[in-house]
Short mmCIF file of C-alpha atoms and ligand atoms in Angstrom, two decimals:
data_model
loop_
_atom_site.label_atom_id
_atom_site.label_comp_id
_atom_site.label_asym_id
_atom_site.label_seq_id
_atom_site.Cartn_x
_atom_site.Cartn_y
_atom_site.Cartn_z
CA UNK A 1388 0.00 0.00 0.00
CA UNK A 1389 1.21 3.52 -0.79
CA UNK A 1390 2.28 5.59 2.19
CA UNK A 1391 -0.34 8.32 2.78
CA UNK A 1392 0.97 11.88 2.40
CA UNK A 1393 2.59 13.10 5.62
CA UNK A 1394 1.48 16.74 5.41
CA UNK A 1395 3.55 17.77 8.41
CA UNK A 1396 6.73 17.26 6.37
CA UNK A 1397 6.03 20.67 4.82
CA UNK A 1398 7.73 22.23 7.83
CA UNK A 1399 11.02 20.48 6.95
CA UNK A 1400 10.81 22.01 3.45
CA UNK A 1401 10.40 25.43 5.03
CA UNK A 1402 13.26 24.99 7.51
CA UNK A 1403 15.58 23.49 4.87
CA UNK A 1404 14.86 26.42 2.55
CA UNK A 1405 15.80 28.62 5.49
CA UNK A 1406 19.32 27.17 5.34
CA UNK A 1407 19.57 28.66 1.83
CA UNK A 1408 18.30 31.99 3.11
CA UNK A 1409 14.79 31.47 1.73
CA UNK A 1410 11.78 32.25 3.92
CA UNK A 1411 8.15 31.45 2.92
CA UNK A 1412 6.86 34.03 0.46
CA UNK A 1413 3.57 34.42 2.31
CA UNK A 1414 2.63 34.13 5.99
CA UNK A 1415 1.66 30.61 7.07
CA UNK A 1416 -0.77 31.81 9.78
CA UNK A 1417 -4.21 33.33 9.31
CA UNK A 1418 -3.77 36.57 11.28
CA UNK A 1419 -0.71 37.72 9.30
CA UNK A 1420 -2.29 36.62 6.03
CA UNK A 1421 -5.48 38.54 6.73
CA UNK A 1422 -3.51 41.68 7.54
CA UNK A 1423 -1.48 41.44 4.33
CA UNK A 1424 -4.55 40.69 2.23
CA UNK A 1425 -6.47 43.66 3.64
CA UNK A 1426 -3.58 45.88 2.63
CA UNK A 1427 -3.60 44.76 -1.03
CA UNK A 1428 -7.27 44.13 -1.84
CA UNK A 1429 -9.44 46.82 -3.46
CA UNK A 1430 -11.63 48.32 -0.69
CA UNK A 1431 -14.91 47.01 -2.11
CA UNK A 1432 -13.60 43.44 -2.46
CA UNK A 1433 -12.02 43.57 1.02
CA UNK A 1434 -15.31 44.78 2.56
CA UNK A 1435 -17.29 42.10 0.76
CA UNK A 1436 -15.00 39.28 1.92
CA UNK A 1437 -14.68 40.54 5.49
CA UNK A 1438 -18.36 41.39 5.92
CA UNK A 1439 -20.58 39.52 8.34
CA UNK A 1440 -24.21 40.02 9.19
CA UNK A 1441 -25.26 42.74 11.66
CA UNK A 1442 -22.68 43.50 14.33
CA UNK A 1443 -20.81 40.33 13.25
CA UNK A 1444 -21.34 38.56 16.56
CA UNK A 1445 -22.01 35.19 14.90
CA UNK A 1446 -18.99 35.60 12.66
CA UNK A 1447 -16.77 36.06 15.71
CA UNK A 1448 -18.57 33.29 17.62
CA UNK A 1449 -17.75 30.86 14.80
CA UNK A 1450 -14.03 31.46 15.34
CA UNK A 1451 -14.15 31.65 19.14
CA UNK A 1452 -16.10 28.37 19.46
CA UNK A 1453 -12.99 26.41 18.52
CA UNK A 1454 -11.15 27.76 21.57
CA UNK A 1455 -13.58 26.03 23.89
CA UNK A 1456 -12.50 22.58 22.72
CA UNK A 1457 -9.18 20.87 23.36
CA UNK A 1458 -7.53 17.63 22.37
CA UNK A 1459 -6.22 15.40 25.17
CA UNK A 1460 -2.69 14.23 24.28
CA UNK A 1461 -2.21 10.45 24.17
CA UNK A 1462 1.18 8.73 24.29
CA UNK A 1463 2.69 5.32 23.44
CA UNK A 1464 0.42 4.73 20.46
CA UNK A 1465 2.74 5.00 17.48
CA UNK A 1466 1.45 7.99 15.55
CA UNK A 1467 4.71 8.14 13.58
CA UNK A 1468 2.61 7.95 10.38
CA UNK A 1469 -0.77 9.52 9.97
CA UNK A 1470 -3.58 8.88 7.50
CA UNK A 1471 -5.86 11.87 6.85
CA UNK A 1472 -7.65 10.44 3.80
CA UNK A 1473 -11.45 10.46 3.62
CA UNK A 1474 -14.18 9.20 1.34
CA UNK A 1475 -17.26 11.24 0.43
CA UNK A 1476 -20.14 9.60 -1.46
CA UNK A 1477 -17.66 7.39 -3.33
CA UNK A 1478 -15.11 10.17 -3.97
CA UNK A 1479 -11.78 9.34 -2.29
CA UNK A 1480 -9.76 12.31 -1.11
CA UNK A 1481 -6.18 12.32 0.21
CA UNK A 1482 -7.04 14.90 2.86
CA UNK A 1483 -10.18 15.93 4.78
CA UNK A 1484 -10.31 19.57 3.64
CA UNK A 1485 -11.94 21.30 0.68
CA UNK A 1486 -12.30 24.90 -0.43
CA UNK A 1487 -15.75 26.28 0.44
CA UNK A 1488 -17.61 28.12 -2.32
CA UNK A 1489 -16.80 31.84 -2.33
CA UNK A 1490 -18.83 33.92 -4.75
CA UNK A 1491 -16.36 36.70 -5.29
CA UNK A 1492 -13.26 34.54 -5.31
CA UNK A 1493 -12.82 35.59 -8.95
CA UNK A 1494 -12.19 39.16 -7.74
CA UNK A 1495 -9.75 38.16 -5.00
CA UNK A 1496 -6.85 37.58 -7.37
CA UNK A 1497 -5.23 40.54 -8.96
CA UNK A 1498 -6.10 39.36 -12.50
CA UNK A 1499 -9.82 38.98 -11.57
CA UNK A 1500 -9.67 35.34 -12.71
CA UNK A 1501 -9.49 34.00 -9.17
CA UNK A 1502 -11.75 31.04 -9.92
CA UNK A 1503 -9.17 29.73 -12.38
CA UNK A 1504 -6.27 30.42 -10.01
CA UNK A 1505 -8.04 28.50 -7.22
CA UNK A 1506 -8.78 25.61 -9.59
CA UNK A 1507 -5.05 25.45 -10.34
CA UNK A 1508 -4.32 25.29 -6.61
CA UNK A 1509 -6.85 22.45 -6.31
CA UNK A 1510 -5.08 20.61 -9.12
CA UNK A 1511 -1.70 21.07 -7.41
CA UNK A 1512 -2.76 20.04 -3.91
CA UNK A 1513 -5.57 17.49 -4.38
CA UNK A 1514 -7.78 19.70 -2.21
CA UNK A 1515 -11.17 19.96 -3.95
CA UNK A 1516 -12.64 23.30 -4.91
CA UNK A 1517 -16.36 23.81 -4.52
CA UNK A 1518 -16.97 26.43 -7.15
CA UNK A 1519 -19.72 28.99 -6.56
CA UNK A 1520 -22.55 29.80 -8.96
CA UNK A 1521 -21.20 33.37 -8.72
CA UNK A 1522 -17.93 33.19 -10.62
CA UNK A 1523 -15.95 35.48 -12.91
CA UNK A 1524 -15.29 32.61 -15.35
CA UNK A 1525 -17.92 30.09 -16.44
CA UNK A 1526 -17.96 26.74 -14.67
CA UNK A 1527 -16.91 24.84 -17.82
CA UNK A 1528 -13.66 26.80 -17.94
CA UNK A 1529 -13.01 26.39 -14.22
CA UNK A 1530 -13.48 22.61 -14.56
CA UNK A 1531 -10.71 22.52 -17.15
CA UNK A 1532 -8.19 23.83 -14.60
CA UNK A 1533 -8.93 21.24 -11.90
CA UNK A 1534 -6.55 18.57 -13.22
CA UNK A 1535 -7.17 15.20 -11.55
CA UNK A 1536 -8.69 16.75 -8.41
CA UNK A 1537 -12.46 16.25 -8.12
CA UNK A 1538 -14.50 19.44 -8.23
CA UNK A 1539 -17.90 20.21 -6.72
CA UNK A 1540 -20.40 22.81 -7.96
CA UNK A 1541 -22.36 25.00 -5.56
CA UNK A 1542 -25.82 25.99 -6.80
CA UNK A 1543 -27.79 29.07 -5.88
CA UNK A 1544 -31.08 27.72 -7.19
CA UNK A 1545 -32.68 30.43 -9.35
CA UNK A 1546 -36.41 31.14 -9.30
CA UNK A 1547 -36.64 30.10 -12.97
CA UNK A 1548 -36.75 26.28 -13.07
CA UNK A 1549 -35.49 26.04 -16.67
CA UNK A 1550 -32.45 28.08 -15.71
CA UNK A 1551 -31.91 25.97 -12.57
CA UNK A 1552 -32.01 22.75 -14.57
CA UNK A 1553 -29.70 24.23 -17.16
CA UNK A 1554 -27.11 25.11 -14.47
CA UNK A 1555 -27.40 21.60 -12.99
CA UNK A 1556 -26.98 19.98 -16.41
CA UNK A 1557 -24.02 22.20 -17.24
CA UNK A 1558 -22.32 21.32 -13.93
CA UNK A 1559 -22.84 17.61 -14.55
CA UNK A 1560 -21.67 17.94 -18.14
CA UNK A 1561 -18.53 19.78 -17.04
CA UNK A 1562 -17.60 16.85 -14.79
CA UNK A 1563 -18.34 18.22 -11.31
CA UNK A 1564 -18.68 15.26 -8.95
CA UNK A 1565 -21.42 16.68 -6.72
CA UNK A 1566 -23.81 19.61 -6.48
CA UNK A 1567 -24.17 21.57 -3.23
CA UNK A 1568 -27.48 23.40 -2.82
CA UNK A 1569 -27.00 26.49 -0.71
CA UNK A 1570 -30.16 26.94 1.34
CA UNK A 1571 -29.37 29.96 3.49
CA UNK A 1572 -28.88 32.59 0.82
CA UNK A 1573 -31.97 33.14 -1.30
CA UNK A 1574 -31.79 36.73 0.00
CA UNK A 1575 -28.64 38.51 1.17
CA UNK A 1576 -28.17 39.01 4.92
CA UNK A 1577 -27.86 42.54 6.38
CA UNK A 1578 -24.17 43.41 5.97
CA UNK A 1579 -23.28 46.89 7.28
CA UNK A 1580 -19.73 46.82 5.83
CA UNK A 1581 -21.23 46.68 2.32
CA UNK A 1582 -24.35 48.71 3.06
CA UNK A 1583 -22.38 51.67 4.42
CA UNK A 1584 -20.75 52.06 1.00
CA UNK A 1585 -23.76 50.87 -1.05
CA UNK A 1586 -21.47 48.28 -2.59
CA UNK A 1587 -22.65 44.94 -3.97
CA UNK A 1588 -20.31 43.59 -6.67
CA UNK A 1589 -22.85 41.39 -8.47
CA UNK A 1590 -25.10 44.37 -9.24
CA UNK A 1591 -22.15 45.96 -11.00
CA UNK A 1592 -22.08 42.89 -13.25
CA UNK A 1593 -19.24 41.01 -11.53
CA UNK A 1594 -19.27 37.24 -10.98
CA UNK A 1595 -22.32 36.59 -13.17
CA UNK A 1596 -20.59 34.64 -15.94
CA UNK A 1597 -22.55 31.43 -15.33
CA UNK A 1598 -25.75 33.39 -15.91
CA UNK A 1599 -24.53 35.50 -18.80
CA UNK A 1600 -23.37 32.38 -20.70
CA UNK A 1601 -26.56 30.44 -20.04
CA UNK A 1602 -29.05 30.09 -22.91
CA UNK A 1603 -32.02 30.08 -20.52
CA UNK A 1604 -30.85 33.25 -18.77
CA UNK A 1605 -30.15 34.95 -22.09
CA UNK A 1606 -33.67 34.10 -23.29
CA UNK A 1607 -35.03 36.28 -20.51
CA UNK A 1608 -33.23 39.38 -21.83
CA UNK A 1609 -34.25 41.89 -24.49
CA UNK A 1610 -30.61 42.76 -25.19
CA UNK A 1611 -27.63 40.47 -24.66
CA UNK A 1612 -25.40 40.97 -21.57
CA UNK A 1613 -22.65 42.15 -23.96
CA UNK A 1614 -24.93 44.92 -25.30
CA UNK A 1615 -26.59 45.91 -22.01
CA UNK A 1616 -24.74 44.50 -18.98
CA UNK A 1617 -26.63 46.74 -16.52
CA UNK A 1618 -30.02 45.38 -17.62
CA UNK A 1619 -28.63 41.83 -17.47
CA UNK A 1620 -27.44 42.40 -13.87
CA UNK A 1621 -30.90 43.72 -12.95
CA UNK A 1622 -32.49 40.63 -14.46
CA UNK A 1623 -30.08 38.50 -12.41
CA UNK A 1624 -31.36 40.20 -9.27
CA UNK A 1625 -34.93 39.15 -10.18
CA UNK A 1626 -34.08 35.54 -10.85
CA UNK A 1627 -31.42 34.86 -8.18
CA UNK A 1628 -33.45 34.16 -5.06
CA UNK A 1629 -35.52 31.05 -4.42
CA UNK A 1630 -36.55 30.11 -0.91
CA UNK A 1631 -36.68 26.35 -1.46
CA UNK A 1632 -39.32 24.00 -0.03
CA UNK A 1633 -39.12 20.25 0.58
CA UNK A 1634 -41.06 19.77 -2.68
CA UNK A 1635 -38.37 21.72 -4.52
CA UNK A 1636 -35.80 19.35 -3.05
CA UNK A 1637 -37.71 16.38 -4.54
CA UNK A 1638 -37.62 18.07 -7.95
CA UNK A 1639 -33.90 18.89 -7.71
CA UNK A 1640 -33.19 15.31 -6.61
CA UNK A 1641 -35.02 14.03 -9.71
CA UNK A 1642 -33.13 16.23 -12.17
CA UNK A 1643 -29.66 15.73 -10.62
CA UNK A 1644 -27.63 12.68 -11.49
CA UNK A 1645 -24.65 13.37 -9.23
CA UNK A 1646 -24.57 13.32 -5.41
CA UNK A 1647 -26.46 16.21 -3.78
CA UNK A 1648 -25.15 18.12 -0.77
CA UNK A 1649 -27.50 20.33 1.31
CA UNK A 1650 -25.49 23.39 2.47
CA UNK A 1651 -26.61 25.51 5.41
CA UNK A 1652 -28.25 22.75 7.46
CA UNK A 1653 -27.86 23.31 11.21
CA UNK A 1654 -30.92 21.63 12.76
CA UNK A 1655 -30.92 17.84 13.26
CA UNK A 1656 -34.51 17.53 12.01
CA UNK A 1657 -33.64 19.32 8.76
CA UNK A 1658 -30.63 17.03 8.34
CA UNK A 1659 -32.78 13.92 8.81
CA UNK A 1660 -35.52 15.06 6.45
CA UNK A 1661 -33.06 16.09 3.73
CA UNK A 1662 -31.44 12.64 3.94
CA UNK A 1663 -34.85 10.95 3.80
CA UNK A 1664 -35.56 12.90 0.61
CA UNK A 1665 -32.39 11.59 -1.03
CA UNK A 1666 -29.62 14.05 -0.21
CA UNK A 1667 -26.20 12.34 -0.17
CA UNK A 1668 -24.42 14.65 2.26
CA UNK A 1669 -25.26 17.36 4.76
CA UNK A 1670 -23.18 20.55 4.89
CA UNK A 1671 -23.39 22.11 8.36
CA UNK A 1672 -22.54 25.81 7.99
CA UNK A 1673 -23.90 29.24 8.88
CA UNK A 1674 -22.24 30.85 5.86
CA UNK A 1675 -19.45 32.21 8.01
CA UNK A 1676 -21.90 34.44 9.91
CA UNK A 1677 -22.56 36.47 6.75
CA UNK A 1678 -26.23 35.63 6.44
CA UNK A 1679 -27.90 35.63 9.86
CA UNK A 1680 -26.55 37.17 13.02
CA UNK A 1681 -28.33 34.43 14.93
CA UNK A 1682 -25.81 34.05 17.72
CA UNK A 1683 -24.86 30.38 17.76
CA UNK A 1684 -21.61 29.30 16.17
CA UNK A 1685 -21.74 26.61 13.50
CA UNK A 1686 -19.43 24.41 15.59
CA UNK A 1687 -22.04 24.26 18.38
CA UNK A 1688 -24.51 22.79 15.92
CA UNK A 1689 -22.19 20.23 14.36
CA UNK A 1690 -22.64 17.45 16.96
CA UNK A 1691 -26.43 17.35 16.65
CA UNK A 1692 -26.27 17.32 12.86
CA UNK A 1693 -23.70 14.50 12.84
CA UNK A 1694 -25.86 12.44 15.15
CA UNK A 1695 -28.97 12.98 13.00
CA UNK A 1696 -27.04 12.22 9.81
CA UNK A 1697 -26.32 8.78 11.27
CA UNK A 1698 -23.35 7.89 9.09
CA UNK A 1699 -24.24 10.02 6.04
CA UNK A 1700 -21.27 12.34 5.34
CA UNK A 1701 -21.35 15.75 7.04
CA UNK A 1702 -19.32 18.58 5.56
CA UNK A 1703 -18.62 21.50 7.86
CA UNK A 1704 -17.40 25.09 7.64
CA UNK A 1705 -17.60 28.50 9.35
CA UNK A 1706 -14.78 29.82 11.46
CA UNK A 1707 -12.05 27.36 10.41
CA UNK A 1708 -8.80 29.32 10.45
CA UNK A 1709 -6.03 26.73 10.88
CA UNK A 1710 -5.13 23.06 11.10
CA UNK A 1711 -6.10 22.71 14.76
CA UNK A 1712 -9.63 23.87 13.90
CA UNK A 1713 -9.77 21.23 11.17
CA UNK A 1714 -8.79 18.50 13.64
CA UNK A 1715 -11.40 19.64 16.16
CA UNK A 1716 -14.18 19.63 13.56
CA UNK A 1717 -13.14 16.14 12.45
CA UNK A 1718 -13.12 14.95 16.05
CA UNK A 1719 -16.67 16.28 16.44
CA UNK A 1720 -17.74 14.12 13.52
CA UNK A 1721 -17.31 16.21 10.37
CA UNK A 1722 -16.36 14.03 7.41
CA UNK A 1723 -14.69 16.91 5.58
CA UNK A 1724 -13.93 20.49 6.59
CA UNK A 1725 -14.35 23.57 4.41
CA UNK A 1726 -11.76 26.32 4.34
CA UNK A 1727 -13.31 29.71 3.54
CA UNK A 1728 -11.74 33.12 4.13
CA UNK A 1729 -8.17 31.80 4.63
CA UNK A 1730 -7.88 30.77 0.99
CA UNK A 1731 -9.53 33.98 -0.24
CA UNK A 1732 -6.88 36.01 1.59
CA UNK A 1733 -4.11 33.68 0.40
CA UNK A 1734 -5.27 34.24 -3.16
CA UNK A 1735 -5.22 38.00 -2.73
CA UNK A 1736 -1.69 37.89 -1.33
CA UNK A 1737 -0.06 35.26 -3.53
CA UNK A 1738 -2.34 34.07 -6.34
CA UNK A 1739 -2.24 30.32 -7.06
CA UNK A 1740 1.03 29.90 -5.10
CA UNK A 1741 -0.44 31.69 -2.12
CA UNK A 1742 -3.44 29.33 -2.04
CA UNK A 1743 -1.20 26.27 -2.40
CA UNK A 1744 1.00 27.43 0.45
CA UNK A 1745 -1.97 28.18 2.71
CA UNK A 1746 -3.64 24.82 2.07
CA UNK A 1747 -0.35 23.02 2.72
CA UNK A 1748 0.12 25.03 5.92
CA UNK A 1749 -3.35 24.15 7.23
CA UNK A 1750 -2.78 20.48 6.42
CA UNK A 1751 0.69 20.51 8.00
CA UNK A 1752 -0.62 22.00 11.23
CA UNK A 1753 -3.48 19.47 11.35
CA UNK A 1754 -1.15 16.55 10.67
CA UNK A 1755 1.42 17.67 13.24
CA UNK A 1756 -1.26 18.14 15.91
CA UNK A 1757 -2.40 14.57 15.30
CA UNK A 1758 1.23 13.39 15.36
CA UNK A 1759 2.18 15.14 18.59
CA UNK A 1760 -1.07 14.41 20.41
CA UNK A 1761 -1.04 10.75 19.39
CA UNK A 1762 -3.98 10.35 17.03
CA UNK A 1763 -2.72 8.63 13.86
CA UNK A 1764 -6.12 8.44 12.12
CA UNK A 1765 -9.39 10.35 12.05
CA UNK A 1766 -11.10 7.30 13.57
CA UNK A 1767 -8.73 7.57 16.55
CA UNK A 1768 -9.65 11.25 16.96
CA UNK A 1769 -13.32 10.35 17.26
CA UNK A 1770 -12.76 7.93 20.12
CA UNK A 1771 -13.24 10.70 22.64
CA UNK A 1772 -9.99 12.61 22.32
CA UNK A 1773 -11.67 16.00 22.27
CA UNK A 1774 -13.13 17.57 25.38
CA UNK A 1775 -14.97 20.82 26.00
CA UNK A 1776 -12.66 22.97 28.08
CA UNK A 1777 -15.06 25.68 29.23
C1 FNR B 1926 -19.10 32.94 0.96
N1 FNR B 1926 -19.87 31.78 1.11
C2 FNR B 1926 -20.59 31.30 0.04
N2 FNR B 1926 -21.30 30.16 0.15
C3 FNR B 1926 -21.97 29.64 -0.90
O1 FNR B 1926 -22.60 28.60 -0.77
N3 FNR B 1926 -21.91 30.28 -2.11
C4 FNR B 1926 -21.22 31.42 -2.30
O2 FNR B 1926 -21.18 31.97 -3.39
C5 FNR B 1926 -20.57 31.99 -1.18
N4 FNR B 1926 -19.91 33.18 -1.29
C6 FNR B 1926 -19.15 33.65 -0.24
C7 FNR B 1926 -18.43 34.83 -0.39
C8 FNR B 1926 -17.58 35.23 0.64
C9 FNR B 1926 -16.77 36.48 0.45
C10 FNR B 1926 -17.47 34.48 1.82
C11 FNR B 1926 -16.52 34.89 2.91
C12 FNR B 1926 -18.24 33.36 1.98
C13 FNR B 1926 -19.85 31.03 2.37
C14 FNR B 1926 -18.71 30.01 2.36
O3 FNR B 1926 -18.99 28.95 1.50
C15 FNR B 1926 -18.46 29.45 3.77
O4 FNR B 1926 -19.67 28.94 4.27
C16 FNR B 1926 -17.89 30.53 4.71
O5 FNR B 1926 -16.84 31.20 4.06
C17 FNR B 1926 -17.37 29.92 6.00
O6 FNR B 1926 -17.00 30.93 6.90
P1 FNR B 1926 -15.46 31.38 7.16
O7 FNR B 1926 -14.77 30.17 7.73
O8 FNR B 1926 -14.89 31.78 5.85
O9 FNR B 1926 -15.56 32.51 8.11
#
């Protein structure tokens, strides 16, 4: 059997480079990366990425929740080699992380083709990208940059069913291995950082390429998006939102031929019902606190969702900032853990290379925590190694 990747070895590469006088080009930790990114991003992109809902309490709670959990070190159990591989609805992944969908990721790289740059980082690292419906480049082009790494497509289900089915068919045709339905964003949450400057990138025509290239969207327009982009953006606003019902889920299940992931599920009953209606994975997330300033962190809701899912894979994100957070979410039962803002900031600072370095850093920290604390596999982590400290 092949030896699984030992992600922690990345630190030797860094230290050995140091002997030649070479330091990492970008910070390996989130706080320094965020600071650098905020200095280089255009103000309206920076605000959009940093923004949370209301006074951003939930956004902060997501991050702080991780501090209340700690791993108990175990010794004498031979964690010299670790195995972080996971399997999701038949897709085998070398590591348990993926890149969460970020609608404006296209704008986070200096060339405004961030979706392609992130796809290249996915190809280089084996870390899947979940590409958003809101991208600067159409999904078919993004798929071509993913190499051998599986890609997932995130769907904002439009109000127009023909358009929704067209987006699903295009994603399947482009080779995406699963479709994630985002349930918590049929309307945008109240985000003062954007509202104070009246700035919403999509209404300026950014990140709408999947719509502008879609025959069913174009049918709705009097003039093409090339002739009248402002009218096309206004039409997008009309068609974007769809507050889905359980009956809609049955319809989407029927028209989708790849595994379906329900994103934004935080209540155990919703998890159970979605699984009963044929969903293949639950994605426990509160959208990074951007949508509802409801108070609870996503991490607090993970345990209940995992229990209700009863063995069906549970993806998790919201507040994950480093490798230790990844390990804690895995120990609480997440099958795979989504990285959000850290890769957006890495992209702003270092393009494809920046994302690769950040993903490798997160994986190295996770792997080394498991090595030092004596948990060689994810199954070992789940045998009660994590305790609530406060
Ligand atoms: C998002 N997120 C998101 N989710 C989704 O399903 N479709 C999308 O297009 C977007 N767009 C988006 C833009 C930006 C700027 C951010 C920060 C987030 C939510 C994302 O998938 C994930 O749930 C959060 O990023 C997790 O929170 P943290 O860990 O990044 O704080």
